[in-house]
Amino acid sequence: MGMAAADSQFHVLAVDDSIIDRKLIERLLKTSSYQVTTVDSGSKALEFLGLHEDDTTNPNPPSVSPNNHHEVEVNLVITDYCMPGMTGYDLLKKIKESSSLKNIPVVIMSSENVPSRISRCLEEGAEEFFLKPVRLSDLNKLRPHMMKTKLKDQNPKQEKLEKQEKLEIQQEKADFNSPKEQEQEEQQHHQEQQLQQQQQQSSNSNKRKALEEGLSPERTRPRYNDIATVAL
Amino acid sequence: MDRNRLQHQVACMRRSLFDQGYLDEQFIQLEELQDDANPNFVQEIVTLFYTDSARLIQSIEQALNSRPIDFSKLDDYMHQFKGSSSSIGAKKVTSECTVFREYCRAENAEGCIRSFQQVKQEYAILRRKLEVYFQMVRQAAVAHTA
């Protein structure tokens, strides 16, 4: 398939106080071929990630792996928003404030569609915001975020590979954007997703259309020329 | 009984659960997560739902019986109940939970008590139907083709 280490398993840490939702997210993630660990609270999540609650800075910056204290690497954290004690937002903040953990992508799930909540989370650095119940199609959005961190650890020589890998992954989606604009579009996309789930607003399709129209004409697919095989 | 016949009955009952609004699309999502490696996923998660719901129903009853009523606690319990019923596709139960939460936010004790009866009723009906349904599913799975 890919040229980089795309076949190695990604490990997702799922955090939810509801036993039903933990079972559901675990099944969803396993069906998507991820390794899963589930915990029922933010504090247990931090414990698993090797961060004590009162640690705000790590005096020993990690060399390669973001998780100094654990053998197991976590490639993404997906957490419920509403939890007793530490909320998903609190957990997100703690992760982003930690020098050892801040590069781990975090996704928030919530049963409530509260725009201010969504933007607050995105502003704090959450990659995505999923409305519950979460579906398999939502999880398709996770891989690119995990790919980013995985390849970050590798040497600069593989930067070209990284770009190609990223492009290949984006191709799985229907959209054809250049990587720079993909990022931008993803930001908009999950905001759109929330609105679309509630009401079918034409403004969303306009937004999308506007974005697509704004793309440069040279969004060709150089990789078709560059690589000998396109294994799909 | 003949397997084909049982499977037909299962399909009919399943159809009516959707047609009558007891279950929604989310239940289908659960079914799609079931495979040969996890053949009982739906039954397992529904069983978890029963246990969790029993706990929440008890907590809500206690909270409704205490004076003064702690509406924020009630809302919190109902938020959990709504969440789990929505996660398994329990359509009617979920909408009754929504009604309850509205009374909760309005701090309307009578409204809460009334709508909680509705929640319990819908939950009991759904549970009965699902128990029958899964029993049929299990019977069909072990039955022989005539």
Short mmCIF file of C-alpha atoms in Angstrom, two decimals:
data_model
loop_
_atom_site.label_atom_id
_atom_site.label_comp_id
_atom_site.label_asym_id
_atom_site.label_seq_id
_atom_site.Cartn_x
_atom_site.Cartn_y
_atom_site.Cartn_z
CA MET A 1 0.00 0.00 0.00
CA GLY A 2 2.00 2.97 1.26
CA MET A 3 5.69 3.46 1.31
CA ALA A 4 6.11 4.67 4.85
CA ALA A 5 5.32 2.65 7.95
CA ALA A 6 1.63 2.83 7.21
CA ASP A 7 0.97 -0.77 8.07
CA SER A 8 2.05 -0.53 11.69
CA GLN A 9 -0.87 -0.31 14.03
CA PHE A 10 -2.11 2.94 15.45
CA HIS A 11 -3.01 3.02 19.08
CA VAL A 12 -5.98 5.07 20.22
CA LEU A 13 -6.79 5.95 23.80
CA ALA A 14 -10.55 6.34 24.22
CA VAL A 15 -11.95 8.14 27.25
CA ASP A 16 -15.62 7.98 28.25
CA ASP A 17 -17.42 7.61 31.54
CA SER A 18 -20.30 5.71 29.91
CA ILE A 19 -19.77 1.98 29.72
CA ILE A 20 -22.05 1.72 26.70
CA ASP A 21 -20.17 4.40 24.82
CA ARG A 22 -16.84 2.84 25.74
CA LYS A 23 -17.96 -0.45 24.28
CA LEU A 24 -19.23 1.30 21.19
CA ILE A 25 -16.11 3.38 20.56
CA GLU A 26 -13.93 0.37 21.17
CA ARG A 27 -15.81 -1.63 18.55
CA LEU A 28 -15.76 1.27 16.12
CA LEU A 29 -12.02 1.73 16.52
CA LYS A 30 -11.22 -1.98 16.29
CA THR A 31 -13.36 -2.28 13.17
CA SER A 32 -11.20 0.50 11.74
CA SER A 33 -8.12 -1.59 12.57
CA TYR A 34 -6.81 0.47 15.44
CA GLN A 35 -5.42 -0.79 18.70
CA VAL A 36 -7.60 0.49 21.50
CA THR A 37 -7.30 1.23 25.17
CA THR A 38 -10.38 2.53 26.95
CA VAL A 39 -10.47 4.36 30.27
CA ASP A 40 -13.39 5.83 32.14
CA SER A 41 -11.96 9.16 33.24
CA GLY A 42 -9.63 11.99 32.32
CA SER A 43 -7.37 11.33 35.25
CA LYS A 44 -6.96 7.69 34.23
CA ALA A 45 -6.20 8.87 30.72
CA LEU A 46 -3.43 11.13 31.97
CA GLU A 47 -2.11 8.31 34.10
CA PHE A 48 -1.99 6.04 31.08
CA LEU A 49 -0.24 8.73 29.08
CA GLY A 50 2.38 8.96 31.79
CA LEU A 51 1.47 12.44 32.95
CA HIS A 52 0.66 13.16 36.55
CA GLU A 53 -2.11 15.66 37.06
CA ASP A 54 0.12 18.23 38.67
CA ASP A 55 2.79 18.08 35.98
CA THR A 56 2.58 21.03 33.72
CA THR A 57 6.09 20.92 32.32
CA ASN A 58 8.36 18.06 31.63
CA PRO A 59 11.94 18.95 32.58
CA ASN A 60 13.23 16.14 30.38
CA PRO A 61 11.96 16.66 26.87
CA PRO A 62 11.40 13.40 25.01
CA SER A 63 13.86 12.38 22.35
CA VAL A 64 11.69 10.37 20.02
CA SER A 65 8.51 8.99 21.53
CA PRO A 66 6.09 11.40 23.19
CA ASN A 67 5.49 8.89 25.96
CA ASN A 68 8.58 8.65 28.11
CA HIS A 69 7.02 6.64 30.86
CA HIS A 70 5.20 4.03 28.86
CA GLU A 71 6.25 1.41 26.39
CA VAL A 72 3.03 1.91 24.55
CA GLU A 73 2.77 4.86 22.25
CA VAL A 74 -0.56 6.63 21.89
CA ASN A 75 -1.25 8.05 18.46
CA LEU A 76 -4.58 9.70 19.22
CA VAL A 77 -6.82 10.46 22.16
CA ILE A 78 -10.58 10.45 21.62
CA THR A 79 -12.54 11.70 24.58
CA ASP A 80 -16.08 12.43 25.66
CA TYR A 81 -16.71 16.04 26.58
CA CYS A 82 -19.12 15.64 29.51
CA MET A 83 -17.46 13.61 32.23
CA PRO A 84 -17.58 14.00 35.98
CA GLY A 85 -14.45 15.50 37.51
CA MET A 86 -12.17 16.23 34.60
CA THR A 87 -14.12 17.08 31.46
CA GLY A 88 -12.89 16.24 27.97
CA TYR A 89 -12.01 19.88 27.57
CA ASP A 90 -9.90 19.82 30.74
CA LEU A 91 -8.14 16.72 29.48
CA LEU A 92 -7.53 18.35 26.12
CA LYS A 93 -5.98 21.35 27.83
CA LYS A 94 -3.73 19.24 29.99
CA ILE A 95 -2.49 17.31 26.98
CA LYS A 96 -1.83 20.43 24.93
CA GLU A 97 -0.07 22.12 27.84
CA SER A 98 2.26 19.18 28.34
CA SER A 99 5.50 19.36 26.44
CA SER A 100 5.65 15.59 26.25
CA LEU A 101 2.08 15.05 25.10
CA LYS A 102 1.07 18.13 23.15
CA ASN A 103 1.71 16.54 19.76
CA ILE A 104 -0.81 13.80 20.35
CA PRO A 105 -3.94 14.61 18.35
CA VAL A 106 -7.09 14.88 20.45
CA VAL A 107 -10.65 14.41 19.27
CA ILE A 108 -13.69 15.41 21.32
CA MET A 109 -17.07 13.66 21.27
CA SER A 110 -20.26 15.12 22.62
CA SER A 111 -23.94 14.28 22.60
CA GLU A 112 -24.76 17.98 22.59
CA ASN A 113 -24.38 20.26 19.64
CA VAL A 114 -23.25 23.48 21.31
CA PRO A 115 -21.41 25.72 18.83
CA SER A 116 -19.53 27.63 21.52
CA ARG A 117 -18.37 24.34 23.00
CA ILE A 118 -17.23 23.11 19.62
CA SER A 119 -15.24 26.24 18.82
CA ARG A 120 -13.72 26.32 22.30
CA CYS A 121 -12.41 22.79 21.82
CA LEU A 122 -11.10 23.44 18.35
CA GLU A 123 -9.40 26.59 19.55
CA GLU A 124 -7.75 24.66 22.34
CA GLY A 125 -6.27 22.35 19.73
CA ALA A 126 -8.75 19.54 19.23
CA GLU A 127 -8.44 18.10 15.74
CA GLU A 128 -12.05 17.09 15.38
CA PHE A 129 -15.33 17.33 17.21
CA PHE A 130 -17.74 14.43 16.74
CA LEU A 131 -21.39 14.47 17.65
CA LYS A 132 -22.58 11.34 19.36
CA PRO A 133 -23.48 8.72 18.54
CA VAL A 134 -20.20 8.43 16.69
CA ARG A 135 -20.25 6.49 13.44
CA LEU A 136 -17.75 4.55 11.41
CA SER A 137 -17.72 7.30 8.81
CA ASP A 138 -16.54 9.76 11.47
CA LEU A 139 -13.57 7.56 12.25
CA ASN A 140 -12.35 7.81 8.66
CA LYS A 141 -11.27 11.31 9.58
CA LEU A 142 -8.85 10.10 12.20
CA ARG A 143 -6.16 8.48 10.11
CA PRO A 144 -4.64 11.65 8.63
CA HIS A 145 -4.16 13.11 12.10
CA MET A 146 -2.40 10.00 13.28
CA MET A 147 -0.26 9.79 10.16
CA LYS A 148 1.02 13.30 10.87
CA THR A 149 2.42 12.40 14.25
CA LYS A 150 3.77 9.04 13.22
CA LEU A 151 5.80 10.47 10.41
CA LYS A 152 6.95 13.42 12.47
CA ASP A 153 9.17 11.06 14.42
CA GLN A 154 10.98 9.92 11.32
CA ASN A 155 14.04 11.65 9.86
CA PRO A 156 13.75 14.57 7.41
CA LYS A 157 14.86 12.31 4.55
CA GLN A 158 11.39 10.86 4.64
CA GLU A 159 9.66 14.19 4.35
CA LYS A 160 8.95 13.56 0.71
CA LEU A 161 7.46 10.20 1.65
CA GLU A 162 5.39 11.94 4.27
CA LYS A 163 3.93 14.29 1.72
CA GLN A 164 3.14 11.49 -0.69
CA GLU A 165 1.63 9.42 2.08
CA LYS A 166 -0.54 12.29 3.14
CA LEU A 167 -1.67 12.86 -0.42
CA GLU A 168 -2.54 9.22 -0.83
CA ILE A 169 -4.63 9.26 2.30
CA GLN A 170 -6.47 12.38 1.26
CA GLN A 171 -7.29 10.69 -2.02
CA GLU A 172 -9.38 8.17 -0.16
CA LYS A 173 -11.75 10.93 0.62
CA ALA A 174 -13.79 12.42 -2.16
CA ASP A 175 -12.04 15.74 -1.99
CA PHE A 176 -9.12 16.73 -4.13
CA ASN A 177 -7.29 19.47 -2.31
CA SER A 178 -3.62 20.21 -1.93
CA PRO A 179 -2.29 19.32 1.54
CA LYS A 180 -2.22 22.92 2.70
CA GLU A 181 -5.81 23.49 1.81
CA GLN A 182 -6.80 20.04 3.07
CA GLU A 183 -5.91 21.20 6.58
CA GLN A 184 -7.99 24.30 6.15
CA GLU A 185 -10.84 22.36 4.69
CA GLU A 186 -10.82 19.81 7.48
CA GLN A 187 -11.21 22.58 10.02
CA GLN A 188 -14.24 23.79 8.18
CA HIS A 189 -15.47 20.30 7.50
CA HIS A 190 -16.04 19.22 11.06
CA GLN A 191 -17.74 22.47 11.84
CA GLU A 192 -19.92 21.87 8.84
CA GLN A 193 -20.59 18.34 9.93
CA GLN A 194 -22.19 19.53 13.14
CA LEU A 195 -24.47 21.96 11.38
CA GLN A 196 -25.37 19.45 8.73
CA GLN A 197 -26.38 16.95 11.29
CA GLN A 198 -28.93 19.31 12.66
CA GLN A 199 -30.14 21.17 9.63
CA GLN A 200 -29.41 20.88 5.98
CA GLN A 201 -28.23 24.40 5.37
CA SER A 202 -27.43 25.49 1.91
CA SER A 203 -24.80 27.82 3.31
CA ASN A 204 -22.69 24.76 4.08
CA SER A 205 -22.63 23.58 0.52
CA ASN A 206 -21.86 27.12 -0.53
CA LYS A 207 -18.95 27.25 1.87
CA ARG A 208 -17.66 24.01 0.51
CA LYS A 209 -18.19 25.09 -3.04
CA ALA A 210 -16.44 28.38 -2.41
CA LEU A 211 -13.48 26.57 -0.98
CA GLU A 212 -13.25 24.20 -3.90
CA GLU A 213 -13.49 27.05 -6.34
CA GLY A 214 -10.72 28.81 -4.53
CA LEU A 215 -8.31 25.99 -5.19
CA SER A 216 -5.39 26.63 -7.47
CA PRO A 217 -5.56 25.05 -10.89
CA GLU A 218 -2.29 23.25 -10.39
CA ARG A 219 -3.74 20.82 -7.90
CA THR A 220 -2.50 18.06 -10.07
CA ARG A 221 -1.48 14.75 -8.68
CA PRO A 222 2.27 14.69 -9.20
CA ARG A 223 2.51 11.41 -7.40
CA TYR A 224 0.97 9.61 -10.33
CA ASN A 225 4.11 10.52 -12.20
CA ASP A 226 6.49 10.13 -9.33
CA ILE A 227 5.69 6.71 -8.06
CA ALA A 228 5.77 3.63 -10.16
CA THR A 229 2.83 1.90 -8.59
CA VAL A 230 -0.40 3.20 -7.25
CA ALA A 231 -1.65 0.42 -5.07
CA LEU A 232 -5.16 1.12 -3.88
CA MET B 1 -39.03 -24.93 13.91
CA ASP B 2 -37.58 -24.48 10.46
CA ARG B 3 -34.68 -22.07 10.31
CA ASN B 4 -35.94 -20.21 7.29
CA ARG B 5 -39.25 -19.64 8.96
CA LEU B 6 -37.58 -18.38 12.12
CA GLN B 7 -35.36 -16.07 10.16
CA HIS B 8 -38.39 -14.70 8.42
CA GLN B 9 -40.03 -14.04 11.77
CA VAL B 10 -36.88 -12.32 12.99
CA ALA B 11 -36.87 -10.10 9.92
CA CYS B 12 -40.52 -9.20 10.42
CA MET B 13 -40.08 -8.32 14.02
CA ARG B 14 -37.00 -6.31 13.27
CA ARG B 15 -38.87 -4.41 10.58
CA SER B 16 -41.72 -3.58 12.92
CA LEU B 17 -39.35 -2.30 15.61
CA PHE B 18 -38.16 0.28 13.10
CA ASP B 19 -41.55 0.97 11.56
CA GLN B 20 -43.13 1.58 14.93
CA GLY B 21 -40.36 3.94 15.93
CA TYR B 22 -38.83 1.94 18.75
CA LEU B 23 -35.47 1.79 17.05
CA ASP B 24 -33.65 4.18 14.76
CA GLU B 25 -30.70 4.24 12.37
CA GLN B 26 -28.21 3.92 15.21
CA PHE B 27 -29.34 0.33 15.82
CA ILE B 28 -28.41 -0.44 12.23
CA GLN B 29 -24.98 1.10 12.86
CA LEU B 30 -24.58 -1.38 15.72
CA GLU B 31 -25.62 -4.28 13.51
CA GLU B 32 -23.01 -3.22 10.98
CA LEU B 33 -20.33 -3.46 13.63
CA GLN B 34 -21.17 -7.10 14.15
CA ASP B 35 -19.16 -9.68 12.28
CA ASP B 36 -18.00 -13.27 12.53
CA ALA B 37 -15.39 -12.31 15.09
CA ASN B 38 -17.94 -10.35 17.13
CA PRO B 39 -21.26 -12.08 16.39
CA ASN B 40 -23.00 -10.95 19.57
CA PHE B 41 -21.97 -7.35 19.72
CA VAL B 42 -25.49 -5.94 19.53
CA GLN B 43 -26.81 -8.24 22.22
CA GLU B 44 -23.82 -7.46 24.42
CA ILE B 45 -24.17 -3.72 24.16
CA VAL B 46 -27.92 -3.90 24.68
CA THR B 47 -27.34 -5.99 27.80
CA LEU B 48 -24.97 -3.32 29.08
CA PHE B 49 -27.71 -0.83 28.39
CA TYR B 50 -30.14 -2.77 30.58
CA THR B 51 -27.74 -2.84 33.51
CA ASP B 52 -26.78 0.78 33.16
CA SER B 53 -30.39 1.87 32.77
CA ALA B 54 -31.45 -0.02 35.88
CA ARG B 55 -28.83 1.86 37.84
CA LEU B 56 -29.86 5.22 36.42
CA ILE B 57 -33.58 4.60 36.93
CA GLN B 58 -32.92 3.84 40.56
CA SER B 59 -30.82 6.97 41.00
CA ILE B 60 -33.45 9.12 39.33
CA GLU B 61 -36.22 7.70 41.51
CA GLN B 62 -34.19 8.43 44.62
CA ALA B 63 -33.49 11.93 43.43
CA LEU B 64 -37.17 12.53 42.66
CA ASN B 65 -38.13 11.33 46.11
CA SER B 66 -35.74 13.57 47.99
CA ARG B 67 -36.77 17.03 49.17
CA PRO B 68 -35.74 19.49 47.99
CA ILE B 69 -35.31 18.02 44.53
CA ASP B 70 -31.81 18.47 43.14
CA PHE B 71 -32.65 19.32 39.54
CA SER B 72 -29.09 19.55 38.39
CA LYS B 73 -28.38 16.05 39.65
CA LEU B 74 -31.55 14.83 37.95
CA ASP B 75 -30.51 16.46 34.72
CA ASP B 76 -27.13 14.84 34.97
CA TYR B 77 -28.63 11.36 35.41
CA MET B 78 -31.03 11.93 32.57
CA HIS B 79 -28.22 13.22 30.38
CA GLN B 80 -26.49 9.87 30.92
CA PHE B 81 -29.66 7.93 30.27
CA LYS B 82 -30.38 9.87 27.13
CA GLY B 83 -26.82 9.34 25.97
CA SER B 84 -26.87 5.60 26.34
CA SER B 85 -30.33 5.15 24.86
CA SER B 86 -29.30 7.25 21.90
CA SER B 87 -26.13 5.16 21.51
CA ILE B 88 -28.13 1.99 21.04
CA GLY B 89 -30.79 3.55 18.84
CA ALA B 90 -33.63 3.51 21.37
CA LYS B 91 -35.68 6.19 19.64
CA LYS B 92 -38.73 6.51 21.86
CA VAL B 93 -36.78 6.26 25.09
CA THR B 94 -34.43 8.98 23.90
CA SER B 95 -37.25 11.38 23.07
CA GLU B 96 -38.93 10.81 26.43
CA CYS B 97 -35.61 11.64 28.06
CA THR B 98 -35.56 14.91 26.14
CA VAL B 99 -39.01 15.79 27.45
CA PHE B 100 -37.88 15.02 30.98
CA ARG B 101 -34.84 17.24 30.67
CA GLU B 102 -36.99 20.14 29.59
CA TYR B 103 -39.06 19.84 32.77
CA CYS B 104 -35.85 19.50 34.70
CA ARG B 105 -34.44 22.71 33.33
CA ALA B 106 -37.71 24.45 34.10
CA GLU B 107 -37.42 22.98 37.61
CA ASN B 108 -40.90 21.63 37.21
CA ALA B 109 -41.12 18.79 39.72
CA GLU B 110 -44.54 17.59 38.66
CA GLY B 111 -43.55 17.59 35.04
CA CYS B 112 -40.43 15.61 35.90
CA ILE B 113 -42.37 13.01 37.83
CA ARG B 114 -44.91 12.62 35.03
CA SER B 115 -42.41 12.42 32.23
CA PHE B 116 -40.27 10.01 34.20
CA GLN B 117 -43.22 7.63 34.20
CA GLN B 118 -43.19 7.90 30.45
CA VAL B 119 -39.47 7.22 30.30
CA LYS B 120 -39.83 4.12 32.44
CA GLN B 121 -42.77 2.91 30.41
CA GLU B 122 -41.02 3.29 27.07
CA TYR B 123 -37.93 1.67 28.48
CA ALA B 124 -39.92 -1.32 29.77
CA ILE B 125 -41.72 -1.76 26.45
CA LEU B 126 -38.50 -1.59 24.47
CA ARG B 127 -36.72 -3.96 26.78
CA ARG B 128 -39.50 -6.55 26.46
CA LYS B 129 -39.55 -6.29 22.71
CA LEU B 130 -35.78 -6.56 22.42
CA GLU B 131 -35.67 -9.55 24.72
CA VAL B 132 -38.22 -11.33 22.53
CA TYR B 133 -36.36 -10.24 19.42
CA PHE B 134 -32.97 -11.52 20.54
CA GLN B 135 -34.47 -14.74 21.77
CA MET B 136 -35.81 -15.28 18.28
CA VAL B 137 -32.43 -14.37 16.81
CA ARG B 138 -30.76 -16.99 18.96
CA GLN B 139 -33.35 -19.61 18.12
CA ALA B 140 -32.96 -18.95 14.41
CA ALA B 141 -29.20 -19.25 14.72
CA VAL B 142 -29.32 -22.77 16.13
CA ALA B 143 -32.32 -24.03 14.18
CA HIS B 144 -31.96 -26.51 11.35
CA THR B 145 -33.11 -25.96 7.84
CA ALA B 146 -35.96 -28.33 7.12
#
